[in-house]
PDB file of C-alpha atoms in Angstrom:
ATOM      1  CA  MET W  90       0.000   0.000   0.000  1.00 45.00           C
ATOM      2  CA  ASP W  91       1.356   3.448  -0.967  1.00 57.00           C
ATOM      3  CA  GLN W  92       2.222   5.761   1.900  1.00 65.00           C
ATOM      4  CA  GLN W  93      -0.021   8.808   2.229  1.00 75.00           C
ATOM      5  CA  PRO W  94       1.884  12.000   1.341  1.00 88.00           C
ATOM      6  CA  ASP W  95       2.491  14.367   4.238  1.00 92.00           C
ATOM      7  CA  PHE W  96       0.111  17.021   2.951  1.00 94.00           C
ATOM      8  CA  LEU W  97      -2.770  14.515   3.087  1.00 97.00           C
ATOM      9  CA  GLU W  98      -2.105  13.405   6.659  1.00 97.00           C
ATOM     10  CA  ASN W  99      -5.076  14.287   8.885  1.00 97.00           C
ATOM     11  CA  SER W 100      -6.587  16.141   5.944  1.00 98.00           C
ATOM     12  CA  VAL W 101      -9.977  17.747   5.358  1.00 98.00           C
ATOM     13  CA  ILE W 102     -11.633  19.575   2.468  1.00 98.00           C
ATOM     14  CA  VAL W 103     -13.875  22.481   3.490  1.00 98.00           C
ATOM     15  CA  ALA W 104     -16.073  23.297   0.492  1.00 98.00           C
ATOM     16  CA  ALA W 105     -18.751  25.952   0.230  1.00 98.00           C
ATOM     17  CA  HIS W 106     -21.545  24.197  -1.696  1.00 97.00           C
ATOM     18  CA  PRO W 107     -22.276  20.576  -2.592  1.00 97.00           C
ATOM     19  CA  ASP W 108     -20.288  19.801  -5.775  1.00 97.00           C
ATOM     20  CA  ASP W 109     -17.578  22.388  -4.948  1.00 98.00           C
ATOM     21  CA  GLU W 110     -15.594  19.631  -3.246  1.00 98.00           C
ATOM     22  CA  LEU W 111     -15.576  17.847  -6.609  1.00 98.00           C
ATOM     23  CA  LEU W 112     -15.036  20.773  -8.965  1.00 98.00           C
ATOM     24  CA  TRP W 113     -12.051  22.329  -7.183  1.00 98.00           C
ATOM     25  CA  PHE W 114     -10.534  19.407  -5.220  1.00 98.00           C
ATOM     26  CA  ASN W 115     -11.012  16.488  -7.611  1.00 97.00           C
ATOM     27  CA  SER W 116      -7.442  15.198  -7.283  1.00 98.00           C
ATOM     28  CA  ILE W 117      -7.632  14.725  -3.502  1.00 98.00           C
ATOM     29  CA  LEU W 118     -11.357  14.118  -2.956  1.00 98.00           C
ATOM     30  CA  LYS W 119     -11.072  10.341  -2.640  1.00 97.00           C
ATOM     31  CA  ASP W 120      -7.947  10.513  -0.445  1.00 97.00           C
ATOM     32  CA  VAL W 121      -8.628  13.129   2.238  1.00 98.00           C
ATOM     33  CA  ASP W 122      -9.739  11.917   5.654  1.00 98.00           C
ATOM     34  CA  HIS W 123     -12.837  14.082   5.817  1.00 98.00           C
ATOM     35  CA  VAL W 124     -14.983  16.426   3.736  1.00 98.00           C
ATOM     36  CA  ILE W 125     -17.009  19.319   5.178  1.00 98.00           C
ATOM     37  CA  VAL W 126     -19.649  21.033   3.018  1.00 98.00           C
ATOM     38  CA  VAL W 127     -20.949  24.358   4.333  1.00 98.00           C
ATOM     39  CA  TYR W 128     -24.057  25.668   2.526  1.00 97.00           C
ATOM     40  CA  CYS W 129     -27.321  23.886   1.798  1.00 96.00           C
ATOM     41  CA  ASP W 130     -30.712  25.605   1.405  1.00 93.00           C
ATOM     42  CA  PHE W 131     -31.308  28.604  -0.827  1.00 91.00           C
ATOM     43  CA  TRP W 132     -34.595  30.519  -0.613  1.00 86.00           C
ATOM     44  CA  ALA W 133     -34.754  31.153  -4.382  1.00 84.00           C
ATOM     45  CA  GLN W 134     -34.653  27.417  -5.125  1.00 89.00           C
ATOM     46  CA  PRO W 135     -36.723  25.751  -2.385  1.00 89.00           C
ATOM     47  CA  GLN W 136     -36.201  22.240  -3.746  1.00 94.00           C
ATOM     48  CA  LEU W 137     -32.411  22.539  -3.840  1.00 95.00           C
ATOM     49  CA  GLY W 138     -31.676  21.874  -0.165  1.00 96.00           C
ATOM     50  CA  GLU W 139     -33.476  18.535   0.037  1.00 97.00           C
ATOM     51  CA  ALA W 140     -31.954  17.420  -3.260  1.00 97.00           C
ATOM     52  CA  ARG W 141     -28.496  18.215  -1.890  1.00 97.00           C
ATOM     53  CA  ARG W 142     -29.202  16.255   1.303  1.00 97.00           C
ATOM     54  CA  GLN W 143     -30.189  13.231  -0.733  1.00 97.00           C
ATOM     55  CA  ALA W 144     -27.059  13.528  -2.866  1.00 97.00           C
ATOM     56  CA  ILE W 145     -24.793  13.720   0.194  1.00 96.00           C
ATOM     57  CA  ALA W 146     -26.553  10.667   1.662  1.00 96.00           C
ATOM     58  CA  ASP W 147     -25.880   8.815  -1.611  1.00 97.00           C
ATOM     59  CA  TYR W 148     -22.251   9.931  -1.859  1.00 97.00           C
ATOM     60  CA  PRO W 149     -19.661   7.393  -3.103  1.00 96.00           C
ATOM     61  CA  ARG W 150     -17.322   7.946  -0.132  1.00 95.00           C
ATOM     62  CA  GLY W 151     -17.810   8.251   3.608  1.00 95.00           C
ATOM     63  CA  ALA W 152     -16.694  10.792   6.215  1.00 97.00           C
ATOM     64  CA  ILE W 153     -18.699  13.770   4.934  1.00 97.00           C
ATOM     65  CA  THR W 154     -20.109  16.431   7.265  1.00 97.00           C
ATOM     66  CA  PHE W 155     -22.881  18.657   5.922  1.00 96.00           C
ATOM     67  CA  LEU W 156     -23.203  21.884   7.960  1.00 97.00           C
ATOM     68  CA  GLU W 157     -26.486  22.813   6.193  1.00 95.00           C
ATOM     69  CA  ILE W 158     -26.032  26.579   6.531  1.00 97.00           C
ATOM     70  CA  GLU W 159     -28.423  28.595   4.375  1.00 95.00           C
ATOM     71  CA  GLU W 160     -26.904  30.395   1.386  1.00 95.00           C
ATOM     72  CA  SER W 161     -26.970  34.187   1.448  1.00 94.00           C
ATOM     73  CA  GLY W 162     -27.397  34.430  -2.327  1.00 92.00           C
ATOM     74  CA  ALA W 163     -24.472  36.860  -2.524  1.00 94.00           C
ATOM     75  CA  ILE W 164     -23.134  35.555  -5.833  1.00 94.00           C
ATOM     76  CA  GLY W 165     -22.707  38.399  -8.323  1.00 94.00           C
ATOM     77  CA  CYS W 166     -22.989  41.124  -5.673  1.00 95.00           C
ATOM     78  CA  ALA W 167     -19.336  42.195  -5.500  1.00 96.00           C
ATOM     79  CA  ASN W 168     -17.851  44.827  -7.785  1.00 94.00           C
ATOM     80  CA  TRP W 169     -15.627  42.540  -9.845  1.00 94.00           C
ATOM     81  CA  SER W 170     -14.056  45.398 -11.782  1.00 91.00           C
ATOM     82  CA  SER W 171     -12.504  46.541  -8.484  1.00 92.00           C
ATOM     83  CA  PRO W 172     -13.009  43.781  -5.883  1.00 94.00           C
ATOM     84  CA  THR W 173     -12.106  44.488  -2.259  1.00 93.00           C
ATOM     85  CA  PRO W 174     -11.693  41.897   0.504  1.00 92.00           C
ATOM     86  CA  SER W 175     -13.804  42.473   3.618  1.00 94.00           C
ATOM     87  CA  PRO W 176     -13.794  40.937   7.107  1.00 92.00           C
ATOM     88  CA  TYR W 177     -16.736  38.749   6.013  1.00 94.00           C
ATOM     89  CA  GLY W 178     -15.428  37.778   2.576  1.00 96.00           C
ATOM     90  CA  VAL W 179     -15.535  40.390  -0.170  1.00 96.00           C
ATOM     91  CA  THR W 180     -17.206  43.799  -0.188  1.00 96.00           C
ATOM     92  CA  LEU W 181     -20.672  43.695  -1.731  1.00 96.00           C
ATOM     93  CA  GLY W 182     -21.670  46.470  -4.130  1.00 92.00           C
ATOM     94  CA  LEU W 183     -24.702  48.008  -5.799  1.00 90.00           C
ATOM     95  CA  GLU W 184     -26.116  44.658  -6.859  1.00 90.00           C
ATOM     96  CA  ALA W 185     -26.709  43.770  -3.200  1.00 86.00           C
ATOM     97  CA  SER W 186     -28.717  46.985  -2.794  1.00 86.00           C
ATOM     98  CA  ARG W 187     -30.713  46.262  -5.952  1.00 84.00           C
ATOM     99  CA  ARG W 188     -31.555  42.794  -4.685  1.00 83.00           C
ATOM    100  CA  GLU W 189     -32.684  44.236  -1.368  1.00 73.00           C
ATOM    101  CA  MET W 190     -35.123  46.517  -3.196  1.00 77.00           C
ATOM    102  CA  THR W 191     -36.351  43.487  -5.116  1.00 72.00           C
ATOM    103  CA  ARG W 192     -36.720  41.532  -1.860  1.00 70.00           C
ATOM    104  CA  LEU W 193     -38.776  44.298  -0.256  1.00 69.00           C
ATOM    105  CA  ALA W 194     -40.999  44.496  -3.331  1.00 72.00           C
ATOM    106  CA  ARG W 195     -41.514  40.732  -3.243  1.00 66.00           C
ATOM    107  CA  ALA W 196     -42.334  40.914   0.466  1.00 67.00           C
ATOM    108  CA  CYS W 197     -45.099  43.401  -0.324  1.00 74.00           C
ATOM    109  CA  LEU W 198     -46.432  41.129  -3.054  1.00 63.00           C
ATOM    110  CA  SER W 199     -46.238  38.195  -0.659  1.00 66.00           C
ATOM    111  CA  SER W 200     -48.487  39.994   1.807  1.00 62.00           C
ATOM    112  CA  LEU W 201     -51.056  40.199  -0.996  1.00 64.00           C
ATOM    113  CA  GLY W 202     -50.635  36.523  -1.844  1.00 65.00           C
ATOM    114  CA  ALA W 203     -49.051  37.282  -5.226  1.00 59.00           C
ATOM    115  CA  VAL W 204     -45.734  35.506  -4.499  1.00 57.00           C
ATOM    116  CA  THR W 205     -44.693  32.934  -1.922  1.00 67.00           C
ATOM    117  CA  ASN W 206     -40.918  32.794  -2.308  1.00 68.00           C
ATOM    118  CA  VAL W 207     -39.199  35.620  -0.393  1.00 57.00           C
ATOM    119  CA  ALA W 208     -35.867  35.835   1.421  1.00 59.00           C
ATOM    120  CA  GLU W 209     -36.181  36.504   5.159  1.00 71.00           C
ATOM    121  CA  ASP W 210     -33.335  39.024   5.241  1.00 70.00           C
ATOM    122  CA  SER W 211     -31.146  41.078   2.921  1.00 86.00           C
ATOM    123  CA  VAL W 212     -28.236  39.504   1.072  1.00 90.00           C
ATOM    124  CA  ALA W 213     -25.815  41.789   2.908  1.00 90.00           C
ATOM    125  CA  ASN W 214     -27.125  40.844   6.354  1.00 92.00           C
ATOM    126  CA  MET W 215     -27.212  37.127   5.589  1.00 92.00           C
ATOM    127  CA  TYR W 216     -23.692  37.264   4.166  1.00 96.00           C
ATOM    128  CA  ARG W 217     -22.359  39.048   7.243  1.00 96.00           C
ATOM    129  CA  ASN W 218     -24.202  36.773   9.702  1.00 96.00           C
ATOM    130  CA  ASN W 219     -23.101  33.621   7.870  1.00 97.00           C
ATOM    131  CA  PHE W 220     -19.482  34.440   8.610  1.00 98.00           C
ATOM    132  CA  ARG W 221     -20.032  33.972  12.336  1.00 98.00           C
ATOM    133  CA  THR W 222     -22.224  30.904  11.829  1.00 98.00           C
ATOM    134  CA  ILE W 223     -19.559  29.225   9.682  1.00 98.00           C
ATOM    135  CA  TYR W 224     -16.817  30.299  12.074  1.00 98.00           C
ATOM    136  CA  ASP W 225     -18.589  28.778  15.078  1.00 98.00           C
ATOM    137  CA  SER W 226     -19.378  25.550  13.204  1.00 98.00           C
ATOM    138  CA  LEU W 227     -15.831  25.012  11.947  1.00 98.00           C
ATOM    139  CA  LYS W 228     -13.923  26.082  15.049  1.00 98.00           C
ATOM    140  CA  GLU W 229     -15.024  23.010  17.007  1.00 95.00           C
ATOM    141  CA  ARG W 230     -14.102  20.651  14.145  1.00 97.00           C
ATOM    142  CA  LEU W 231     -10.544  21.773  13.335  1.00 98.00           C
ATOM    143  CA  THR W 232      -7.305  21.022  15.182  1.00 98.00           C
ATOM    144  CA  PRO W 233      -3.708  22.310  14.940  1.00 98.00           C
ATOM    145  CA  ASP W 234      -2.357  19.153  13.280  1.00 97.00           C
ATOM    146  CA  MET W 235      -4.737  19.249  10.300  1.00 98.00           C
ATOM    147  CA  ASN W 236      -4.118  19.928   6.610  1.00 98.00           C
ATOM    148  CA  VAL W 237      -7.163  21.965   5.581  1.00 98.00           C
ATOM    149  CA  PHE W 238      -7.951  22.392   1.867  1.00 98.00           C
ATOM    150  CA  THR W 239     -10.372  25.098   0.815  1.00 98.00           C
ATOM    151  CA  HIS W 240     -11.256  27.694  -1.804  1.00 98.00           C
ATOM    152  CA  ASN W 241      -8.727  30.303  -2.802  1.00 97.00           C
ATOM    153  CA  PRO W 242      -9.226  33.916  -1.616  1.00 95.00           C
ATOM    154  CA  TRP W 243     -10.577  35.002  -5.022  1.00 96.00           C
ATOM    155  CA  GLY W 244     -13.289  32.319  -5.003  1.00 97.00           C
ATOM    156  CA  GLU W 245     -12.115  30.364  -8.088  1.00 97.00           C
ATOM    157  CA  TYR W 246     -14.364  32.099 -10.647  1.00 96.00           C
ATOM    158  CA  GLY W 247     -15.334  34.920  -8.285  1.00 96.00           C
ATOM    159  CA  HIS W 248     -17.974  33.422  -5.984  1.00 97.00           C
ATOM    160  CA  GLU W 249     -18.611  35.588  -2.963  1.00 97.00           C
ATOM    161  CA  GLU W 250     -19.541  32.636  -0.734  1.00 98.00           C
ATOM    162  CA  HIS W 251     -16.389  30.715  -1.685  1.00 98.00           C
ATOM    163  CA  ILE W 252     -14.404  33.758  -0.600  1.00 98.00           C
ATOM    164  CA  GLN W 253     -16.331  33.894   2.662  1.00 98.00           C
ATOM    165  CA  VAL W 254     -15.383  30.309   3.495  1.00 98.00           C
ATOM    166  CA  PHE W 255     -11.741  31.140   2.790  1.00 98.00           C
ATOM    167  CA  ARG W 256     -11.876  34.214   5.049  1.00 97.00           C
ATOM    168  CA  VAL W 257     -13.346  32.181   7.911  1.00 98.00           C
ATOM    169  CA  LEU W 258     -10.555  29.612   7.605  1.00 98.00           C
ATOM    170  CA  HIS W 259      -7.942  32.340   7.203  1.00 96.00           C
ATOM    171  CA  GLN W 260      -8.972  33.662  10.625  1.00 97.00           C
ATOM    172  CA  LEU W 261      -9.244  30.215  12.206  1.00 98.00           C
ATOM    173  CA  ARG W 262      -5.762  29.276  10.981  1.00 97.00           C
ATOM    174  CA  ASP W 263      -4.295  32.192  12.931  1.00 95.00           C
ATOM    175  CA  GLU W 264      -6.191  31.069  16.042  1.00 97.00           C
ATOM    176  CA  ILE W 265      -5.841  27.270  15.798  1.00 98.00           C
ATOM    177  CA  GLY W 266      -2.616  26.795  13.826  1.00 97.00           C
ATOM    178  CA  PHE W 267      -3.540  24.219  11.153  1.00 98.00           C
ATOM    179  CA  LYS W 268      -1.965  24.279   7.685  1.00 97.00           C
ATOM    180  CA  LEU W 269      -4.285  25.938   5.156  1.00 97.00           C
ATOM    181  CA  TRP W 270      -4.097  24.931   1.483  1.00 97.00           C
ATOM    182  CA  MET W 271      -5.927  26.634  -1.382  1.00 96.00           C
ATOM    183  CA  SER W 272      -7.004  25.554  -4.853  1.00 94.00           C
ATOM    184  CA  ASN W 273      -5.517  26.840  -8.133  1.00 95.00           C
ATOM    185  CA  TYR W 274      -8.598  27.627 -10.249  1.00 97.00           C
ATOM    186  CA  CYS W 275      -9.136  31.113 -11.643  1.00 96.00           C
ATOM    187  CA  THR W 276     -11.020  33.084 -14.306  1.00 95.00           C
ATOM    188  CA  ASP W 277     -10.585  36.444 -15.986  1.00 93.00           C
ATOM    189  CA  ARG W 278     -13.235  37.914 -13.669  1.00 93.00           C
ATOM    190  CA  SER W 279     -11.523  36.799 -10.452  1.00 95.00           C
ATOM    191  CA  LEU W 280      -7.937  37.454 -11.570  1.00 91.00           C
ATOM    192  CA  PRO W 281      -7.853  41.103 -10.325  1.00 90.00           C
ATOM    193  CA  LEU W 282      -8.655  39.886  -6.813  1.00 92.00           C
ATOM    194  CA  ALA W 283      -6.159  37.026  -7.111  1.00 90.00           C
ATOM    195  CA  MET W 284      -3.414  39.533  -7.826  1.00 83.00           C
ATOM    196  CA  HIS W 285      -3.920  41.048  -4.364  1.00 81.00           C
ATOM    197  CA  TYR W 286      -2.401  37.971  -2.776  1.00 81.00           C
ATOM    198  CA  PHE W 287       1.009  37.542  -4.383  1.00 72.00           C
ATOM    199  CA  GLU W 288       3.836  39.993  -3.823  1.00 63.00           C
ATOM    200  CA  ALA W 289       6.760  37.828  -4.965  1.00 57.00           C
ATOM    201  CA  ALA W 290       7.553  34.415  -6.411  1.00 58.00           C
ATOM    202  CA  PRO W 291       5.086  31.685  -5.450  1.00 61.00           C
ATOM    203  CA  GLY W 292       5.797  29.469  -2.462  1.00 69.00           C
ATOM    204  CA  PRO W 293       6.088  25.675  -2.639  1.00 79.00           C
ATOM    205  CA  TYR W 294       3.082  23.898  -4.098  1.00 88.00           C
ATOM    206  CA  VAL W 295       2.007  20.331  -4.710  1.00 93.00           C
ATOM    207  CA  ARG W 296       0.748  18.967  -8.019  1.00 94.00           C
ATOM    208  CA  ARG W 297      -1.774  16.127  -8.249  1.00 96.00           C
ATOM    209  CA  ARG W 298      -3.349  14.314 -11.181  1.00 97.00           C
ATOM    210  CA  THR W 299      -7.125  14.431 -11.177  1.00 98.00           C
ATOM    211  CA  ASP W 300      -9.184  11.258 -10.787  1.00 97.00           C
ATOM    212  CA  LYS W 301     -11.598  11.616 -13.691  1.00 97.00           C
ATOM    213  CA  ASP W 302     -13.364   8.292 -13.182  1.00 97.00           C
ATOM    214  CA  PHE W 303     -14.181   9.096  -9.561  1.00 98.00           C
ATOM    215  CA  ALA W 304     -15.138  12.632 -10.572  1.00 98.00           C
ATOM    216  CA  ASP W 305     -17.619  11.271 -13.099  1.00 97.00           C
ATOM    217  CA  ALA W 306     -19.097   8.969 -10.463  1.00 97.00           C
ATOM    218  CA  VAL W 307     -19.612  11.832  -7.997  1.00 98.00           C
ATOM    219  CA  ALA W 308     -21.037  14.134 -10.673  1.00 97.00           C
ATOM    220  CA  ALA W 309     -23.497  11.391 -11.618  1.00 97.00           C
ATOM    221  CA  VAL W 310     -24.828  11.390  -8.034  1.00 98.00           C
ATOM    222  CA  TYR W 311     -25.504  15.114  -8.165  1.00 98.00           C
ATOM    223  CA  ARG W 312     -27.162  14.813 -11.555  1.00 97.00           C
ATOM    224  CA  ARG W 313     -29.295  11.902 -10.401  1.00 97.00           C
ATOM    225  CA  HIS W 314     -30.603  14.013  -7.518  1.00 97.00           C
ATOM    226  CA  ASP W 315     -31.049  17.085  -9.734  1.00 96.00           C
ATOM    227  CA  CYS W 316     -28.636  19.323  -7.832  1.00 96.00           C
ATOM    228  CA  TRP W 317     -25.644  19.499 -10.179  1.00 96.00           C
ATOM    229  CA  THR W 318     -24.994  23.260 -10.397  1.00 91.00           C
ATOM    230  CA  TRP W 319     -22.269  23.251 -13.025  1.00 94.00           C
ATOM    231  CA  ALA W 320     -22.112  22.884 -16.814  1.00 90.00           C
ATOM    232  CA  ASP W 321     -23.049  19.480 -18.224  1.00 87.00           C
ATOM    233  CA  ASP W 322     -20.161  19.636 -20.697  1.00 88.00           C
ATOM    234  CA  TRP W 323     -17.512  20.530 -18.104  1.00 92.00           C
ATOM    235  CA  ALA W 324     -14.243  18.681 -18.774  1.00 93.00           C
ATOM    236  CA  TRP W 325     -11.934  17.876 -15.867  1.00 97.00           C
ATOM    237  CA  PHE W 326      -8.464  19.353 -15.883  1.00 97.00           C
ATOM    238  CA  ASP W 327      -5.625  16.827 -16.006  1.00 97.00           C
ATOM    239  CA  GLU W 328      -3.924  18.212 -12.899  1.00 97.00           C
ATOM    240  CA  GLU W 329      -4.506  20.449  -9.912  1.00 97.00           C
ATOM    241  CA  CYS W 330      -2.039  22.388  -7.791  1.00 96.00           C
ATOM    242  CA  PHE W 331      -2.378  23.287  -4.133  1.00 96.00           C
ATOM    243  CA  MET W 332      -0.406  25.913  -2.286  1.00 93.00           C
ATOM    244  CA  GLU W 333      -0.376  27.102   1.300  1.00 92.00           C
ATOM    245  CA  ALA W 334      -2.684  30.096   1.497  1.00 91.00           C
ATOM    246  CA  PRO W 335      -1.023  33.518   1.897  1.00 84.00           C
ATOM    247  CA  ARG W 336      -1.276  35.039   5.357  1.00 76.00           C
ATOM    248  CA  SER W 337      -1.960  38.655   4.444  1.00 63.00           C
ATOM    249  CA  ASP W 338      -3.615  40.756   1.756  1.00 56.00           C
ATOM    250  CA  GLY W 339      -0.753  42.633   0.171  1.00 52.00           C
ATOM    251  CA  PRO W 340      -1.151  45.785  -1.918  1.00 54.00           C
ATOM    252  CA  VAL W 341      -1.121  45.407  -5.690  1.00 55.00           C
ATOM    253  CA  ARG W 342       2.444  45.705  -7.049  1.00 58.00           C
ATOM    254  CA  PRO W 343       3.592  46.247 -10.667  1.00 58.00           C
ATOM    255  CA  HIS W 344       5.312  42.839 -10.917  1.00 58.00           C
ATOM    256  CA  ARG W 345       3.616  39.852  -9.313  1.00 60.00           C
ATOM    257  CA  HIS W 346       3.557  36.064  -9.595  1.00 67.00           C
ATOM    258  CA  LEU W 347       0.863  33.421  -9.231  1.00 71.00           C
ATOM    259  CA  PHE W 348       1.469  29.727  -8.777  1.00 78.00           C
ATOM    260  CA  PRO W 349       0.328  27.543 -11.741  1.00 87.00           C
ATOM    261  CA  ILE W 350      -3.405  28.019 -12.249  1.00 91.00           C
ATOM    262  CA  ASN W 351      -6.210  26.156 -13.964  1.00 95.00           C
ATOM    263  CA  PHE W 352      -7.768  28.970 -15.950  1.00 95.00           C
ATOM    264  CA  PHE W 353     -11.296  28.779 -17.376  1.00 94.00           C
ATOM    265  CA  THR W 354     -14.068  31.090 -18.574  1.00 89.00           C
ATOM    266  CA  VAL W 355     -17.499  31.715 -17.059  1.00 82.00           C
ATOM    267  CA  ASP W 356     -20.449  33.451 -18.719  1.00 70.00           C
ATOM    268  CA  THR W 357     -22.051  35.661 -16.083  1.00 51.00           C
ATOM    269  CA  VAL W 358     -25.749  36.290 -16.683  1.00 40.00           C
ATOM    270  CA  ARG W 359     -27.223  39.275 -14.872  1.00 36.00           C
ATOM    271  CA  PRO W 360     -30.213  38.158 -12.776  1.00 35.00           C
ATOM    272  CA  SER W 361     -33.661  39.473 -13.658  1.00 31.00           C
ATOM    273  CA  PHE W 362     -35.275  42.074 -11.413  1.00 27.00           C
ATOM    274  CA  THR W 363     -38.338  39.867 -11.020  1.00 33.00           C
ATOM    275  CA  GLN W 364     -36.837  36.371 -10.843  1.00 36.00           C
ATOM    276  CA  PRO W 365     -34.867  34.785  -7.993  1.00 42.00           C
ATOM    277  CA  GLU W 366     -31.124  34.961  -8.482  1.00 42.00           C
ATOM    278  CA  PRO W 367     -29.420  31.803  -9.817  1.00 40.00           C
ATOM    279  CA  ALA W 368     -27.170  29.790  -7.498  1.00 40.00           C
ATOM    280  CA  ASP W 369     -24.239  29.848  -9.948  1.00 43.00           C
ATOM    281  CA  PRO W 370     -23.503  31.328 -13.398  1.00 44.00           C
ATOM    282  CA  PRO W 371     -23.166  28.868 -16.283  1.00 42.00           C
ATOM    283  CA  VAL W 372     -19.741  27.789 -17.501  1.00 46.00           C
ATOM    284  CA  SER W 373     -18.872  28.377 -21.146  1.00 40.00           C
ATOM    285  CA  ALA W 374     -15.362  27.014 -21.696  1.00 38.00           C
ATOM    286  CA  LYS W 375     -12.010  26.435 -20.103  1.00 38.00           C
ATOM    287  CA  GLN W 376      -8.368  26.619 -21.056  1.00 36.00           C
ATOM    288  CA  ASP W 377      -5.129  25.735 -19.324  1.00 36.00           C
ATOM    289  CA  ARG W 378      -2.644  28.395 -18.409  1.00 30.00           C
TER     290      ARG W 378
END
């Protein structure tokens, strides 16, 4: 039997949404000791939470913890032309205010019986409150000797809730002392935020071949339970790289370096004023860089 590499000793993946653990951590998903998935229900898609629970129950590996924290729906709310980290994740912009006006309008219609699907609180409030909820849930599960793998601080393709999970773990690392590893996926939208985190040459990183057969098996579970949130024609990268997460948010410098990234493209569709916001934007294509 092959010896487990050091970076997978006492290892855990902390992923934001069900299927994130597959999309961004494919190469280690079968080998880590534990998987923790954070978010579950989303008010705009009432059927999604139960479908995700069924998928996790049918998962082709054990040792999975589902925190079942409700999504804030913050995707697409940051200003991605000039993204700014915040204590809770990333600063939300005008889109969060627009969605709050939409929520209040829907609440009025709900009182008249015209609609039944309304968020209980604003995106901004839910996003801020989720930070503490996630923090409290993870703090009791993590120990100093762990290798913790999670989203990168730019949220792969620029997902505000992925960034929030990273920020929680960034704080917990300073308090608990575990080793924090991040993924290497990126898009053109999230690249400006990624460049905040590298002031010099990249640190050491590990490279792993993806397990495409196992990835297909996991994706099939999500599809069978109708909660696959990604593109049906998504093709797995051949390799992934993981690097210890940076410990500070450095200022943007003229000359900067990233570690090797898996670069792909996402088509972002602006949500309608009258329809609930989608959980994730569709994926159009990918390319290696």
